[in-house]
mmCIF file of C-alpha atoms in Angstrom:
data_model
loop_
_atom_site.group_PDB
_atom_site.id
_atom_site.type_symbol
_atom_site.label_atom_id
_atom_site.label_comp_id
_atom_site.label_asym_id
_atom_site.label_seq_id
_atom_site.Cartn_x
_atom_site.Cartn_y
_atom_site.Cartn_z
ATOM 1 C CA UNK A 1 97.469 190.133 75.237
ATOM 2 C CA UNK A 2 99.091 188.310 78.282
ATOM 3 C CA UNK A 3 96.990 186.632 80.557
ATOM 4 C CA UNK A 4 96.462 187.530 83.979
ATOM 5 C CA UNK A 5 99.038 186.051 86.583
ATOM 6 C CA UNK A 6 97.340 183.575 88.657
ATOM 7 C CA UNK A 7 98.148 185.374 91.696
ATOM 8 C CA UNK A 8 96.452 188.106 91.024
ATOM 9 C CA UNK A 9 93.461 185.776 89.718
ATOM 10 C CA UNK A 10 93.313 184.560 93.375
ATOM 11 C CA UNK A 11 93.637 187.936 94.895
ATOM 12 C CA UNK A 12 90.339 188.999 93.117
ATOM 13 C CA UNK A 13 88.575 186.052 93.399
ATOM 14 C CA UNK A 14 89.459 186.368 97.728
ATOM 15 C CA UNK A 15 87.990 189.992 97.219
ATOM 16 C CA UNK A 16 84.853 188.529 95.504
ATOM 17 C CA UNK A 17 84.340 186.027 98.606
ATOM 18 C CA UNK A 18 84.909 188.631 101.034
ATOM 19 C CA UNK A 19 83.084 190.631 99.792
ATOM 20 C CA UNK A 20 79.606 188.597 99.124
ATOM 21 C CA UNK A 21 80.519 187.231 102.786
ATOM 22 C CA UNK A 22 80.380 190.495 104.320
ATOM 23 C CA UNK A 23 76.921 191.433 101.572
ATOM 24 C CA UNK A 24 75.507 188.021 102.980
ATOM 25 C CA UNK A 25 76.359 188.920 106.781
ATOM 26 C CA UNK A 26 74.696 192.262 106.959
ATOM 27 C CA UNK A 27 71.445 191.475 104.888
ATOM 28 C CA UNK A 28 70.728 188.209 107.220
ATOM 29 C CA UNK A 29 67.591 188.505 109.314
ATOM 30 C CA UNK A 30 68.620 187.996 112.733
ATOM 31 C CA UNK A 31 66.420 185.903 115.162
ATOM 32 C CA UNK A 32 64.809 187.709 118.255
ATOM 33 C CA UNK A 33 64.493 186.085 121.069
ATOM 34 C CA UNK A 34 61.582 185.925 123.817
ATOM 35 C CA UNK A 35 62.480 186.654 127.119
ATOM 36 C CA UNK A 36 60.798 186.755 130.530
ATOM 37 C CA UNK A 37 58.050 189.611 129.495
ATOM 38 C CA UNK A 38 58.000 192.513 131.551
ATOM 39 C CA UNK A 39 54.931 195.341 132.762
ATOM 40 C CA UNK A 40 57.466 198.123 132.907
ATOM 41 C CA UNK A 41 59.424 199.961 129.966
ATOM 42 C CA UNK A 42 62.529 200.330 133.036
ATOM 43 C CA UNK A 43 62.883 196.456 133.019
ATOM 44 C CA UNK A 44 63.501 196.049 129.191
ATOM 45 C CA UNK A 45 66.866 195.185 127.895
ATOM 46 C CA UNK A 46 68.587 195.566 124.476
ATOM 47 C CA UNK A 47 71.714 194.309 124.969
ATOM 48 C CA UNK A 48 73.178 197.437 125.100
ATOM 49 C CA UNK A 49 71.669 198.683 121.688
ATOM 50 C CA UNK A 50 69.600 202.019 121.730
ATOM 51 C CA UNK A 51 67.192 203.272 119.595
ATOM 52 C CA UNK A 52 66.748 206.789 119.050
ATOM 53 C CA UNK A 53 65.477 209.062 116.349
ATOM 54 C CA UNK A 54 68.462 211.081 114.476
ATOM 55 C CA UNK A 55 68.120 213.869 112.322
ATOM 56 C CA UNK A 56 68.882 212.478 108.464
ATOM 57 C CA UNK A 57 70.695 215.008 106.553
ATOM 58 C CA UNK A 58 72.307 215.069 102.766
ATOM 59 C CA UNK A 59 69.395 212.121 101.802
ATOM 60 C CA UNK A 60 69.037 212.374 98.028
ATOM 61 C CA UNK A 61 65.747 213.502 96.626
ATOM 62 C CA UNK A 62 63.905 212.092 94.041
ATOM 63 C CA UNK A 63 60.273 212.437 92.103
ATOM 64 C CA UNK A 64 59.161 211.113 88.947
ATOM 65 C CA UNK A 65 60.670 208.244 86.372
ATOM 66 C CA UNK A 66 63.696 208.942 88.811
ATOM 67 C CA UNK A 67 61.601 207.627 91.912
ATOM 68 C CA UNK A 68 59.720 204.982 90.216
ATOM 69 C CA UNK A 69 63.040 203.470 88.897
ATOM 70 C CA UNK A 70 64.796 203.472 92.193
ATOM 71 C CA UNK A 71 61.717 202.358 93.754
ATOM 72 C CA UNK A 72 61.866 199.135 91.384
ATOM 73 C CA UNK A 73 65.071 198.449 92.105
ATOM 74 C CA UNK A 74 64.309 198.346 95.897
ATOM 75 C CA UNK A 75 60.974 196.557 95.432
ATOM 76 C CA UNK A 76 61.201 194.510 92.370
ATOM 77 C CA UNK A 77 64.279 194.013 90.816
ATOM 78 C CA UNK A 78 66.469 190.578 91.942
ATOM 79 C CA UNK A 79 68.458 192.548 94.185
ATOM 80 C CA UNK A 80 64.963 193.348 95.993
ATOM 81 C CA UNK A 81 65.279 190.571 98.959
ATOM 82 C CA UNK A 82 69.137 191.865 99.939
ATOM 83 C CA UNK A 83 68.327 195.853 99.577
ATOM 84 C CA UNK A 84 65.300 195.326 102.107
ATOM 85 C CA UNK A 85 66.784 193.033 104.178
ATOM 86 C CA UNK A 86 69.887 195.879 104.597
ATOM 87 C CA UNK A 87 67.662 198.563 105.150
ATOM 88 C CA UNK A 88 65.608 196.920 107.612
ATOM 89 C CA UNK A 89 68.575 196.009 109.564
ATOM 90 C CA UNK A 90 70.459 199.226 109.279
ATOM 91 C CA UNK A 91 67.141 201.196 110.536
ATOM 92 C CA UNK A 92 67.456 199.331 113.621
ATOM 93 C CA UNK A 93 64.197 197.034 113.366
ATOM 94 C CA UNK A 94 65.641 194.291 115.358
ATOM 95 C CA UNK A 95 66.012 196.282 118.965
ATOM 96 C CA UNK A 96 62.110 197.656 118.353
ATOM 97 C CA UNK A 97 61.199 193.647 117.795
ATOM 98 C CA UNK A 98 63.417 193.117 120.877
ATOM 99 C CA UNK A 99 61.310 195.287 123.222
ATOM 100 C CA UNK A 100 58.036 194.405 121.810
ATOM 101 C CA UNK A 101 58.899 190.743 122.905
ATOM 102 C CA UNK A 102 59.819 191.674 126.545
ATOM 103 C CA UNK A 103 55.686 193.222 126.589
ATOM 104 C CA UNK A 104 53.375 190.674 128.824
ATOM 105 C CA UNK A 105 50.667 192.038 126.421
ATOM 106 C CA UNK A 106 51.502 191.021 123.126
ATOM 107 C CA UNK A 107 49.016 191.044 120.167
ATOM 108 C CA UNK A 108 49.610 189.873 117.056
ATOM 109 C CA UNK A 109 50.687 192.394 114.283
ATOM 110 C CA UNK A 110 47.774 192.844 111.450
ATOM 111 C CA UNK A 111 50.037 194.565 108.366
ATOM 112 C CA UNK A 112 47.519 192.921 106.034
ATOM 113 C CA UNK A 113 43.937 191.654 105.785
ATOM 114 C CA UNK A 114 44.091 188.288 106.969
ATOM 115 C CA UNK A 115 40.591 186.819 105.190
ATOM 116 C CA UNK A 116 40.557 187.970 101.700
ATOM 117 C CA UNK A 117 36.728 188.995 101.501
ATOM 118 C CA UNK A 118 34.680 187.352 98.739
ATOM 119 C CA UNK A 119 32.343 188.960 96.356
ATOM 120 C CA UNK A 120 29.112 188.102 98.216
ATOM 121 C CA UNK A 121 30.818 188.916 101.534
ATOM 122 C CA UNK A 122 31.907 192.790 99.301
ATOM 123 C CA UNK A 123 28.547 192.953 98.355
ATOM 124 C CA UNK A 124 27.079 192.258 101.961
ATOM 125 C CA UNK A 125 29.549 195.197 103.307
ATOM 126 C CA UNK A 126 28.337 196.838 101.052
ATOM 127 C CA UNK A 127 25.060 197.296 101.692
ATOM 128 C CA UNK A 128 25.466 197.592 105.118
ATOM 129 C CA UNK A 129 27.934 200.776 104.749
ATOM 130 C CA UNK A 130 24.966 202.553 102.361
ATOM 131 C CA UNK A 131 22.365 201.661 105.298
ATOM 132 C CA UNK A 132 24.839 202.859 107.966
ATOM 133 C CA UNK A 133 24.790 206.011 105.962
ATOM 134 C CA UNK A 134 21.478 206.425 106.159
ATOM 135 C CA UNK A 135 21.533 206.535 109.558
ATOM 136 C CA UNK A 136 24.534 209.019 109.988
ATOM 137 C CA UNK A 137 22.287 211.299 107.711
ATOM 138 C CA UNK A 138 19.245 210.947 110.289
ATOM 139 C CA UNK A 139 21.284 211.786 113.509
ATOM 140 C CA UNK A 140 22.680 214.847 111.945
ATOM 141 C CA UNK A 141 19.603 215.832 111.427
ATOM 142 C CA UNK A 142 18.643 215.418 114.948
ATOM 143 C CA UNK A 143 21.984 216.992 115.817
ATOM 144 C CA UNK A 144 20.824 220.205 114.218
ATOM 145 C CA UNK A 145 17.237 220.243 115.490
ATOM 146 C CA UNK A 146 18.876 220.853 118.999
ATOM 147 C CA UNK A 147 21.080 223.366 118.223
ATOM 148 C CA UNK A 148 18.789 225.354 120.949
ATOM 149 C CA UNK A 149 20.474 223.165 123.491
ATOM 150 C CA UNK A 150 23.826 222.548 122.830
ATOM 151 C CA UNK A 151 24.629 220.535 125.553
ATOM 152 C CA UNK A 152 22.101 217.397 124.194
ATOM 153 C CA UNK A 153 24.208 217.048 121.102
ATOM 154 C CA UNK A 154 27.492 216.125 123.655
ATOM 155 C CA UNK A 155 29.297 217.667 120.987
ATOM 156 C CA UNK A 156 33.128 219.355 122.145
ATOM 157 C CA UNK A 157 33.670 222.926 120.495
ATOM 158 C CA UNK A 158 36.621 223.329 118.188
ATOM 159 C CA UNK A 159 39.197 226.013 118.815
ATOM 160 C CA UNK A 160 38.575 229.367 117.351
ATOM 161 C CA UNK A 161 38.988 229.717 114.039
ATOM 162 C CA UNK A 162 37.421 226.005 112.857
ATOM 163 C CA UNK A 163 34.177 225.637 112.038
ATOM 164 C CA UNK A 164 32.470 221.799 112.462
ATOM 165 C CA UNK A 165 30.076 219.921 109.727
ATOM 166 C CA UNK A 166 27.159 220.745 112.175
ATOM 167 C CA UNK A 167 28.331 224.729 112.474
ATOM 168 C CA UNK A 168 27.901 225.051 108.552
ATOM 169 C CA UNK A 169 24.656 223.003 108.695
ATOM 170 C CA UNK A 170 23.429 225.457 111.517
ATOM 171 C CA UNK A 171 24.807 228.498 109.515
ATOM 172 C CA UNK A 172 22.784 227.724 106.183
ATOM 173 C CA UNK A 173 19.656 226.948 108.021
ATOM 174 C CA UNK A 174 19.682 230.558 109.921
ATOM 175 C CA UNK A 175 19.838 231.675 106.375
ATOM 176 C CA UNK A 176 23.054 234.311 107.616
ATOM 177 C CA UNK A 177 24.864 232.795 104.687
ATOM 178 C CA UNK A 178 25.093 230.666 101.218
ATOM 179 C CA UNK A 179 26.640 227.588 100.427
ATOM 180 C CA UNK A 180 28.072 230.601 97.530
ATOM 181 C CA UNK A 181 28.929 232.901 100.152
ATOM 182 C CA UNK A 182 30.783 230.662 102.126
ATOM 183 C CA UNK A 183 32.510 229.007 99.368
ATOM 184 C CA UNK A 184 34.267 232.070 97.844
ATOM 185 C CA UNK A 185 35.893 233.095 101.529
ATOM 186 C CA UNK A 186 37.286 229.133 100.961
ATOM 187 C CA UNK A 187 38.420 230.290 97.505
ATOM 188 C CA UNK A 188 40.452 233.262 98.708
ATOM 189 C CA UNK A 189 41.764 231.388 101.383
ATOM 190 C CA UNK A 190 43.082 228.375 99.692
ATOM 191 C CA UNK A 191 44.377 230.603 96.520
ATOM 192 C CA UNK A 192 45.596 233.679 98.571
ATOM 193 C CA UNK A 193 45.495 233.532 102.605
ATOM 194 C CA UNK A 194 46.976 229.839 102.761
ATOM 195 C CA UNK A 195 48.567 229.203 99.414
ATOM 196 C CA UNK A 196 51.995 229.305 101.076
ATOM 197 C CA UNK A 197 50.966 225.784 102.870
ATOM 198 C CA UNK A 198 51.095 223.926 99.195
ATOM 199 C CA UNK A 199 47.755 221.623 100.656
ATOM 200 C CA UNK A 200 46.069 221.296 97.115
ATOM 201 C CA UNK A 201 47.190 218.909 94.170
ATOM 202 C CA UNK A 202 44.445 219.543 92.209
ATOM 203 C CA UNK A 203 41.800 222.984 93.079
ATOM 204 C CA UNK A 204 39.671 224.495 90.325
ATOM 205 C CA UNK A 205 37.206 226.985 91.498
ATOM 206 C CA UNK A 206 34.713 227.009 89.049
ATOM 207 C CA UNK A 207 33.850 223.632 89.888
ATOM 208 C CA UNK A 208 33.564 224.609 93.497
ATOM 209 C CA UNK A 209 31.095 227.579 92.439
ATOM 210 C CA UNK A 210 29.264 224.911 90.617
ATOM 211 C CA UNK A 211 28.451 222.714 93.044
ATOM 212 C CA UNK A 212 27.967 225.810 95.346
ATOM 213 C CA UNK A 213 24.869 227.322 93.330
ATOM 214 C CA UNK A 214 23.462 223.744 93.155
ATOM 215 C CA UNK A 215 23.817 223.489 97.516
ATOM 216 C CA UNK A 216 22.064 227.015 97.159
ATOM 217 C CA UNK A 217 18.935 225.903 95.150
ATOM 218 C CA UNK A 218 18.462 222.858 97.372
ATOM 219 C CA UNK A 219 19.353 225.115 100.468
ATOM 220 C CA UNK A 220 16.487 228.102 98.987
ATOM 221 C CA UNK A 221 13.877 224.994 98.349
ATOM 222 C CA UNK A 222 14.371 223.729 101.890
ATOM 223 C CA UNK A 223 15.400 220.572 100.784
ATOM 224 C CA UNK A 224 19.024 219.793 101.552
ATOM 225 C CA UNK A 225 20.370 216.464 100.694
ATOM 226 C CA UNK A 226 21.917 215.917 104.528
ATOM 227 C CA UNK A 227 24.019 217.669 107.155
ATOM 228 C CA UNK A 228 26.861 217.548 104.278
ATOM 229 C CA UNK A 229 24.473 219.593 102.079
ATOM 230 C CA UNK A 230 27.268 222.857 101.285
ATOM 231 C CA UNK A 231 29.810 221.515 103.630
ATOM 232 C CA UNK A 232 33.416 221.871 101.824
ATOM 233 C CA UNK A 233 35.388 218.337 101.943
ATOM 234 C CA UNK A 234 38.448 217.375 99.988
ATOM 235 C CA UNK A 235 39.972 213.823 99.042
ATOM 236 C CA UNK A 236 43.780 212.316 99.067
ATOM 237 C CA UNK A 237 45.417 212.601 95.462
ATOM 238 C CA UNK A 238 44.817 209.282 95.458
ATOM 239 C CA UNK A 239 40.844 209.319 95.255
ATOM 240 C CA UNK A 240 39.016 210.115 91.585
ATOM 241 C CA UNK A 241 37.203 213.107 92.082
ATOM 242 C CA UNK A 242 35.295 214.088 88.420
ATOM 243 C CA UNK A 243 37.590 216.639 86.484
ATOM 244 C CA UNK A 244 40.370 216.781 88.858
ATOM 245 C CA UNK A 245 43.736 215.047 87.957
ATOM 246 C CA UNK A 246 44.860 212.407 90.066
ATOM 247 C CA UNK A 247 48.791 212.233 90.461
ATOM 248 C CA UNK A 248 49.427 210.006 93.383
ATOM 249 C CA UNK A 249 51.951 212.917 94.684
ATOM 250 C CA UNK A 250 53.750 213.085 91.416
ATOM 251 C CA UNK A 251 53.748 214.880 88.179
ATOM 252 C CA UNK A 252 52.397 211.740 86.270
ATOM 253 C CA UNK A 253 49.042 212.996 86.359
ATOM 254 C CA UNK A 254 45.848 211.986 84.908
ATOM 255 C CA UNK A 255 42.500 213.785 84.242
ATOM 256 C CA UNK A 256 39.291 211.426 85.840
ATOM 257 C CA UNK A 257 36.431 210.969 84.216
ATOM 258 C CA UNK A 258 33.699 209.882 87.404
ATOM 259 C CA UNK A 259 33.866 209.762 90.812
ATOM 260 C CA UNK A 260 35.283 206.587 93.109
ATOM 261 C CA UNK A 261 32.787 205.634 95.986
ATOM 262 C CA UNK A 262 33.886 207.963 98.673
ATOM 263 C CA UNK A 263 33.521 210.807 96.111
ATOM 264 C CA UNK A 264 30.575 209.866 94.776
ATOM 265 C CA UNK A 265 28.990 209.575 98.289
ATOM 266 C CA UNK A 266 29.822 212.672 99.549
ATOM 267 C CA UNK A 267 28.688 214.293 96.561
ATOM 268 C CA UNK A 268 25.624 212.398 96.747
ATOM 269 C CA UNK A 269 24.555 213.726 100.084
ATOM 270 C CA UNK A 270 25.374 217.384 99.122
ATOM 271 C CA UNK A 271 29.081 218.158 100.451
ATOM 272 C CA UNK A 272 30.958 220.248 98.245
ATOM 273 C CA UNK A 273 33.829 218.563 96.630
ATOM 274 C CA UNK A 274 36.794 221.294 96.713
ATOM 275 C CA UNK A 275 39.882 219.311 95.263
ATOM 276 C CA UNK A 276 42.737 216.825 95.845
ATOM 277 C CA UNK A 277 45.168 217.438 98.648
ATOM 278 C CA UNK A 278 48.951 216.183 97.981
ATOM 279 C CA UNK A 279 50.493 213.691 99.160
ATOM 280 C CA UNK A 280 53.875 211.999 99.273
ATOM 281 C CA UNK A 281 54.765 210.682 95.958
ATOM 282 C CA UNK A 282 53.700 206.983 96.133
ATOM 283 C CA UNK A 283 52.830 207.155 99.711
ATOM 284 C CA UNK A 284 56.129 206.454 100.459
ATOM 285 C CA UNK A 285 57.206 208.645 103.433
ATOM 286 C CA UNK A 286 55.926 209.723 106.738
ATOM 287 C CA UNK A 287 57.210 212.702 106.779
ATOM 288 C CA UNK A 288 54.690 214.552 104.505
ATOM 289 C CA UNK A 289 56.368 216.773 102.406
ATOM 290 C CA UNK A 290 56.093 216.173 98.272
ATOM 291 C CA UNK A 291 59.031 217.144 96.274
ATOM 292 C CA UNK A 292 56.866 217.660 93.730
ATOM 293 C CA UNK A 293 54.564 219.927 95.035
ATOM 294 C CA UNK A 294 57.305 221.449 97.321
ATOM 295 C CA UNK A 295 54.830 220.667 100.490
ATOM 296 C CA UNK A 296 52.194 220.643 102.567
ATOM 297 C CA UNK A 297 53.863 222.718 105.051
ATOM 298 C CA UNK A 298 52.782 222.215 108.789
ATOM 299 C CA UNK A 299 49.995 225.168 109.624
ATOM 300 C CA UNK A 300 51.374 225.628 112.838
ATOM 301 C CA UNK A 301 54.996 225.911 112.286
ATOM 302 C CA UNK A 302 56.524 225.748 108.437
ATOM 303 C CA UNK A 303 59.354 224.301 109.995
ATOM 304 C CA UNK A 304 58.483 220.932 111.165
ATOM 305 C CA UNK A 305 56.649 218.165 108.829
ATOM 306 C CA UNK A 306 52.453 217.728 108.519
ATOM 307 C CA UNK A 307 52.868 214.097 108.792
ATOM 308 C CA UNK A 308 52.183 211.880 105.713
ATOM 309 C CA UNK A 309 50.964 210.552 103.605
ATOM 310 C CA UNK A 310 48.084 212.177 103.702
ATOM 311 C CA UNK A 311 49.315 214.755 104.139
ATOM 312 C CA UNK A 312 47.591 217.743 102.458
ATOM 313 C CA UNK A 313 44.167 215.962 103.854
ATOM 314 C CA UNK A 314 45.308 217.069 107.458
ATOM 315 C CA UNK A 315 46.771 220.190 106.415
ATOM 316 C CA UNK A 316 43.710 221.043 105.253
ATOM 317 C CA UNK A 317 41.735 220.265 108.055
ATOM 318 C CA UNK A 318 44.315 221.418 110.665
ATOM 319 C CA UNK A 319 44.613 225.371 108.555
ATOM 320 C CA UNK A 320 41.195 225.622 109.563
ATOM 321 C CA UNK A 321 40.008 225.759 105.399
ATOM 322 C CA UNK A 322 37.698 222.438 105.816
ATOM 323 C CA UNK A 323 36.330 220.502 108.521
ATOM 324 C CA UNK A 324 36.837 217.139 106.737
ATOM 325 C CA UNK A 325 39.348 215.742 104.245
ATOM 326 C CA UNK A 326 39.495 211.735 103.262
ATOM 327 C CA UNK A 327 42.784 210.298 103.760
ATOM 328 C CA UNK A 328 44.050 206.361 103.161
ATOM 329 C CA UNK A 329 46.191 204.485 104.873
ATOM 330 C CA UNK A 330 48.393 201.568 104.169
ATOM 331 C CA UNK A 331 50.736 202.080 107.359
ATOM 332 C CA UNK A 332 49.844 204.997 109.191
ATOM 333 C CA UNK A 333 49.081 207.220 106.181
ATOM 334 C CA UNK A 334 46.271 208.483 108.135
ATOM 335 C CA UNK A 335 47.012 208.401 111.627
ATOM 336 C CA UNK A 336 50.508 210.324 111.275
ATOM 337 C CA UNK A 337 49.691 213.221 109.840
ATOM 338 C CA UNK A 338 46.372 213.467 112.369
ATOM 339 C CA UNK A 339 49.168 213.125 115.054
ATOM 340 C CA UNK A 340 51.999 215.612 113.899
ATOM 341 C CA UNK A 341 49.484 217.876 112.307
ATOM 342 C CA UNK A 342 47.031 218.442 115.901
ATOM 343 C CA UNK A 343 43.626 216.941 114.512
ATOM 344 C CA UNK A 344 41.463 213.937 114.763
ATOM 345 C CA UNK A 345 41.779 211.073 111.879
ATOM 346 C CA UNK A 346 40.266 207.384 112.135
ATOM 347 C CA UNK A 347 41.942 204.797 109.956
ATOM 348 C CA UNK A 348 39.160 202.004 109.581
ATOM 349 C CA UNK A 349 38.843 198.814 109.285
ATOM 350 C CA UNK A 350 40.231 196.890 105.770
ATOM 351 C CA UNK A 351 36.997 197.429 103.723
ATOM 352 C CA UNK A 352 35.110 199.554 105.580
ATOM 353 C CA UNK A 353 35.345 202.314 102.826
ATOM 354 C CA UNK A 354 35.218 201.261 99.835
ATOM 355 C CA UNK A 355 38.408 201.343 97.244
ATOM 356 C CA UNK A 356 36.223 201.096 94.364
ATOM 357 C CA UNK A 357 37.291 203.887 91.803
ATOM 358 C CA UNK A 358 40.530 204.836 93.674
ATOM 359 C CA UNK A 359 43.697 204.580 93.066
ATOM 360 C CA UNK A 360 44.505 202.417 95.747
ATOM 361 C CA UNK A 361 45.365 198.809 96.115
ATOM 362 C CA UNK A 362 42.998 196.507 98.993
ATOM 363 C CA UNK A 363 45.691 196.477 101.624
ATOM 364 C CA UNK A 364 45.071 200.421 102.191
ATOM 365 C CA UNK A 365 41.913 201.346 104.175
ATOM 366 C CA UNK A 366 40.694 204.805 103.579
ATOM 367 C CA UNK A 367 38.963 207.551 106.426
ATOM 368 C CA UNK A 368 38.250 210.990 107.727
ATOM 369 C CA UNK A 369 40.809 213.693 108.878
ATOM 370 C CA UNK A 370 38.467 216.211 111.234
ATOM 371 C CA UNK A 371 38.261 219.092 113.619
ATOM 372 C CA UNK A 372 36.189 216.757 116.050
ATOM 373 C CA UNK A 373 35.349 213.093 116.844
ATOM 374 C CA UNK A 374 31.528 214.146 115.877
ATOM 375 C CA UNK A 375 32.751 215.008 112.430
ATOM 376 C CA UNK A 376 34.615 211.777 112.170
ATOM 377 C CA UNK A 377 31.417 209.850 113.197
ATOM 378 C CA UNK A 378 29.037 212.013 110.830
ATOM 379 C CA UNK A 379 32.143 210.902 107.925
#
């Protein structure tokens, strides 16, 4: 065969530099300057650049080997750097970074923890969270030994239709009902009433009704383990909850064995371990919805998003179902879908609950999506 004309050697090899040029050009990171700060959002500038949400349409979806492969290729692979770099600059990072440095009051973003904790200092947290539990146990049962005087407890009534931990405490102790009772209403609303919200990854009813006849011995004995004692909670598909699957939001599931520490807590002080919620496959989207799972779907209007990832958590919560789910959160996995989804949801501190059993990694901090601010302080 002939060999290539040199011209035309050229003309590719001009292509090739043009091209990596223009590759090079828009996966730079471009500095942002400081200027004079500002108090008020009318005095910032962007040089003329505007950042506004747009509606995304025709995006590809993906789930299983499919996701995880892209999601190495973005993460991972030696293209990693250049593919982040692009995205980061084509979602319009730069103009946010701009008016962030035009505040008087900056603070200093925290993405990650920035003391790695040692085992002693582990150990010493710890302990302190298991005391602190303790406590929480005591006060809600002070909180129910007023329920003649509401108004001591300084607790805010939900809207109609949610009940709080303390209203199922109250219910159980006036004897009008059993932790049974209550539990197969849950059952007909998660498998019937609600199904069409897609909240559950993982929900097996006879191991509701077992824990349920165990809440109604303790409950017939008068001995209940706390205020959780026959309260209905669920956990992120992300948590190990004994004989449910966890899937991390896709169909690679996997049976568990034992619970992690927030499981194992909970069950421990006599709350009633329903299921896993979903979540968005790997955590890896805001906006809530699983492929997979084709949801959770937004209780107050099936056309907008719950808010993710944990998504299911607040769906659950926000339905009405249960007045406490357990989310994590890695970058807003917990406060976004307490936001778009109307209920309350505290993202802790880096340690605070413990990963120890879940499937999570130490730079995601796990907490309670509630009906009120006195269930998130009794979680």
């Amino acid at each position: 065969m002939g060999s290539f004309n040199p011209l035309f050697r050229w003309a590719v090899f001009g292509i090739a530099i043009a091209v990596l040029y223009q590759f090079l050009v828009i996966t730079q990171e471009t500095p942002v300057s400081v200027p004079e700060c500002t108090e008020t959002m009318e005095d910032m500038s962007t040089d003329g650049h505007v950042y506004n949400i747009v509606d995304l349409k025709n995006i590809p979806q993906s789930t299983g080997p499919i996701l995880k492969l892209k999601s190495y290729i973005v993460t991972r692979s030696i293209f990693s750097p250049w593919i982040i770099r692009f995205l980061i600059n084509r979602n319009g990072v730069r103009t946010i970074r701009e008016l962030a440095a035009q505040r008087c009051r900056r603070m200093p973003p925290v993405h990650f923890p920035v003391h790695k904790a040692s085992h002693d200092e582990m150990h010493a947290a710890r302990l302190w969270t298991e005391s602190y539990a303790e406590t929480v146990y005591r006060n809600g049962l002070e909180l129910s030994k007023r329920r003649e005087n509401p108004s001591e407890t300084h607790e805010r009534n939900p809207a109609p239709g949610y009940r709080t931990i303390m209203d199922y405490h109250r219910l159980y102790q006036s004897k009008k009902a059993t932790p049974s009772q209550v539990m197969e209403r849950l059952i007909q609303g998660a498998e019937h009433d609600l199904k069409h919200l897609h909240m559950f990854a993982s929900f097996r009813p006879h191991l509701i009704r077992q824990q349920a006849v165990e809440s109604d011995r303790r409950w017939e004995a008068g001995k209940p383990l706390s205020v959780w004692d026959g309260v209905p909670v669920a956990l992120k598909d992300m948590s190990s909850i004994q004989g449910h699957p966890i899937c991390d939001g896709s169909s690679a599931c996997r049976d568990m064995a034992q619970d992690d520490d927030p499981a194992a807590r909970l069950r421990a002080a006599g709350a009633i371990l329903v299921g896993t919620t979903v979540m968005t496959e790997g955590g890896v989207t805001p906006l809530g919805y699983s492929v997979f799972f084709d949801g959770p779907f937004n209780p107050y209007d099936m056309d907008y998003y719950s808010g993710g990832s944990s998504s299911g958590s607040a769906v659950a919560v926000a339905s009405g179902l249960i007045p406490m789910a357990v989310g994590w959160d890695g970058g807003g996995s917990i406060r976004l879908p307490a936001t778009m989804s109307g209920v309350e949801g505290l993202a802790t501190t880096f340690g605070r609950v413990s990963t120890q059993g879940s499937a999570t990694s130490t730079n995601i901090k796990g907490g309670p999506l509630a009906a009120t601010m006195t269930d998130i302080a009794l979680s």
